Amino acid sequence: MSSSAIKRHNHRVLPCDKDRKIELINFLIEKNSDLDIAIIAKETIDDFKAVSSNERVKILDDSRLDSKYDLIINYDLPKDAQQYLNRISLAKTYAFILLDPEEQKLLYPIETLLGRSLVEEVIKKFETTQSQERKKAKAKKEKKAKRFEKERQKERDKEEKKAQSQLPPKRTVRKIVKKD
């Protein structure tokens, strides 16, 4: 197994709702039509009939992994982490995993085997409902933090103003100038 095949930048998790995976596969094929592509699944899936009919695309299951491809698209996660490494070792350039929110928990054994977490990359048109909810929650949290910071700044300004008012008034000292 080539060590270049499993570098961090070579493979990504693409979150996608289960009912949009074929649409995302067709999108990836269209964007990478000049590459040799393999779509790999645990078993043959009837939905693959809707996959773009590009002669550079092969549809495989885990029992028929054969040669190297420029791009590997993992339709699902294999049964064990070692099988995932076998899949991505076939990738010359990139490997993607299409995961719906329910499958996210299956990443842990793979990340444990690799010794790091996999990079997640959200493709805008294919955001999962879960990632949209996360984005809204993050925006809400940031808004709350800004509001809190404004309130803290007002309190600091008040305290500073109060401290200034408690100082004795400034005296003006007149300078006496002698006239010749």
Short mmCIF file of C-alpha atoms in Angstrom, two decimals, residues 23-157:
data_model
loop_
_atom_site.label_atom_id
_atom_site.label_comp_id
_atom_site.label_asym_id
_atom_site.label_seq_id
_atom_site.Cartn_x
_atom_site.Cartn_y
_atom_site.Cartn_z
CA GLU A 23 -27.03 13.22 -7.39
CA LEU A 24 -23.74 14.04 -5.64
CA ILE A 25 -21.97 11.18 -7.45
CA ASN A 26 -23.15 12.57 -10.80
CA PHE A 27 -21.97 16.04 -9.75
CA LEU A 28 -18.50 14.67 -8.85
CA ILE A 29 -18.30 12.72 -12.12
CA GLU A 30 -19.21 15.85 -14.09
CA LYS A 31 -16.57 17.94 -12.27
CA ASN A 32 -13.90 15.25 -12.75
CA SER A 33 -14.88 13.84 -16.14
CA ASP A 34 -11.24 13.74 -17.29
CA LEU A 35 -10.28 11.27 -14.52
CA ASP A 36 -10.61 7.49 -14.21
CA ILE A 37 -13.23 7.07 -11.49
CA ALA A 38 -14.29 4.09 -9.37
CA ILE A 39 -17.47 4.11 -7.32
CA ILE A 40 -17.19 1.53 -4.55
CA ALA A 41 -19.98 0.17 -2.37
CA LYS A 42 -20.33 -2.73 0.05
CA GLU A 43 -22.59 -4.43 -2.47
CA THR A 44 -24.09 -3.67 -5.86
CA ILE A 45 -26.84 -1.07 -5.58
CA ASP A 46 -29.76 -0.68 -7.99
CA ASP A 47 -29.57 3.13 -7.71
CA PHE A 48 -26.33 3.04 -9.70
CA LYS A 49 -28.40 2.76 -12.88
CA ALA A 50 -28.96 6.50 -12.47
CA VAL A 51 -25.20 7.21 -12.42
CA SER A 52 -23.81 9.13 -15.36
CA SER A 53 -22.84 6.84 -18.23
CA ASN A 54 -19.23 7.94 -18.59
CA GLU A 55 -16.87 5.27 -19.99
CA ARG A 56 -14.21 6.33 -17.47
CA VAL A 57 -16.44 5.37 -14.52
CA LYS A 58 -16.42 1.88 -13.00
CA ILE A 59 -18.86 0.68 -10.38
CA LEU A 60 -17.37 -1.88 -8.01
CA ASP A 61 -18.17 -3.65 -4.78
CA ASP A 62 -15.63 -4.62 -2.14
CA SER A 63 -15.21 -8.08 -3.67
CA ARG A 64 -14.08 -6.71 -7.06
CA LEU A 65 -11.39 -4.17 -6.22
CA ASP A 66 -8.83 -4.41 -8.98
CA SER A 67 -6.59 -1.55 -10.11
CA LYS A 68 -5.76 2.05 -9.26
CA TYR A 69 -8.04 4.96 -10.20
CA ASP A 70 -7.57 8.72 -10.22
CA LEU A 71 -10.67 9.24 -8.08
CA ILE A 72 -12.35 6.82 -5.67
CA ILE A 73 -15.89 7.60 -4.53
CA ASN A 74 -16.94 5.54 -1.53
CA TYR A 75 -20.74 5.29 -1.69
CA ASP A 76 -20.76 3.90 1.84
CA LEU A 77 -18.32 2.79 4.48
CA PRO A 78 -17.04 -0.78 4.38
CA LYS A 79 -17.67 -3.23 7.18
CA ASP A 80 -14.25 -2.70 8.75
CA ALA A 81 -11.59 0.01 8.88
CA GLN A 82 -8.93 -2.08 7.14
CA GLN A 83 -11.23 -2.49 4.14
CA TYR A 84 -11.49 1.32 3.97
CA LEU A 85 -7.69 1.53 3.76
CA ASN A 86 -7.76 -1.06 0.98
CA ARG A 87 -10.28 1.08 -0.90
CA ILE A 88 -8.38 4.36 -0.62
CA SER A 89 -5.08 2.72 -1.46
CA LEU A 90 -6.52 2.41 -4.98
CA ALA A 91 -6.79 6.20 -5.28
CA LYS A 92 -4.03 7.85 -7.29
CA THR A 93 -5.29 11.37 -6.59
CA TYR A 94 -8.41 11.61 -4.40
CA ALA A 95 -10.83 9.50 -2.40
CA PHE A 96 -14.22 10.70 -1.17
CA ILE A 97 -16.64 9.12 1.29
CA LEU A 98 -20.29 10.07 0.91
CA LEU A 99 -21.81 9.93 4.39
CA ASP A 100 -25.28 10.67 5.61
CA PRO A 101 -25.63 11.82 9.25
CA GLU A 102 -26.55 8.31 10.42
CA GLU A 103 -23.27 6.88 9.09
CA GLN A 104 -21.05 9.48 10.82
CA LYS A 105 -20.61 7.25 13.90
CA LEU A 106 -19.04 4.58 11.66
CA LEU A 107 -16.00 6.83 11.06
CA TYR A 108 -14.57 6.29 14.53
CA PRO A 109 -12.83 2.93 13.81
CA ILE A 110 -11.29 4.36 10.63
CA GLU A 111 -10.07 7.50 12.38
CA THR A 112 -8.67 5.35 15.19
CA LEU A 113 -6.78 3.19 12.68
CA LEU A 114 -5.43 6.28 10.87
CA GLY A 115 -4.61 8.04 14.15
CA ARG A 116 -6.39 11.24 13.11
CA SER A 117 -9.81 12.52 12.21
CA LEU A 118 -10.85 12.70 8.57
CA VAL A 119 -11.34 16.09 6.97
CA GLU A 120 -14.98 16.92 6.30
CA GLU A 121 -15.75 19.07 3.28
CA VAL A 122 -19.29 20.29 2.73
CA ILE A 123 -20.36 20.85 -0.87
CA LYS A 124 -22.81 23.73 -0.77
CA LYS A 125 -25.62 22.28 -2.89
CA PHE A 126 -25.51 19.00 -0.96
CA GLU A 127 -25.49 20.15 2.66
CA THR A 128 -27.23 17.75 4.98
CA THR A 129 -30.08 18.93 7.13
CA GLN A 130 -27.84 18.23 10.13
CA SER A 131 -25.03 20.46 8.81
CA GLN A 132 -27.54 23.23 8.07
CA GLU A 133 -28.79 22.98 11.67
CA ARG A 134 -25.18 23.09 12.91
CA LYS A 135 -24.54 26.21 10.82
CA LYS A 136 -27.64 27.93 12.25
CA ALA A 137 -26.64 26.99 15.81
CA LYS A 138 -23.13 28.36 15.22
CA ALA A 139 -24.51 31.65 13.85
CA LYS A 140 -26.84 31.93 16.85
CA LYS A 141 -23.94 31.28 19.23
CA GLU A 142 -21.78 33.93 17.51
CA LYS A 143 -24.63 36.45 17.67
CA LYS A 144 -25.06 35.76 21.39
CA ALA A 145 -21.29 36.20 21.94
CA LYS A 146 -21.33 39.56 20.14
CA ARG A 147 -24.31 40.73 22.21
CA PHE A 148 -22.52 39.65 25.40
CA GLU A 149 -19.35 41.49 24.36
CA LYS A 150 -21.35 44.69 23.67
CA GLU A 151 -22.92 44.48 27.13
CA ARG A 152 -19.49 43.94 28.72
CA GLN A 153 -18.13 46.97 26.86
CA LYS A 154 -21.04 49.11 28.10
CA GLU A 155 -20.33 47.98 31.68
CA ARG A 156 -16.63 48.82 31.31
CA ASP A 157 -17.49 52.25 29.89
#
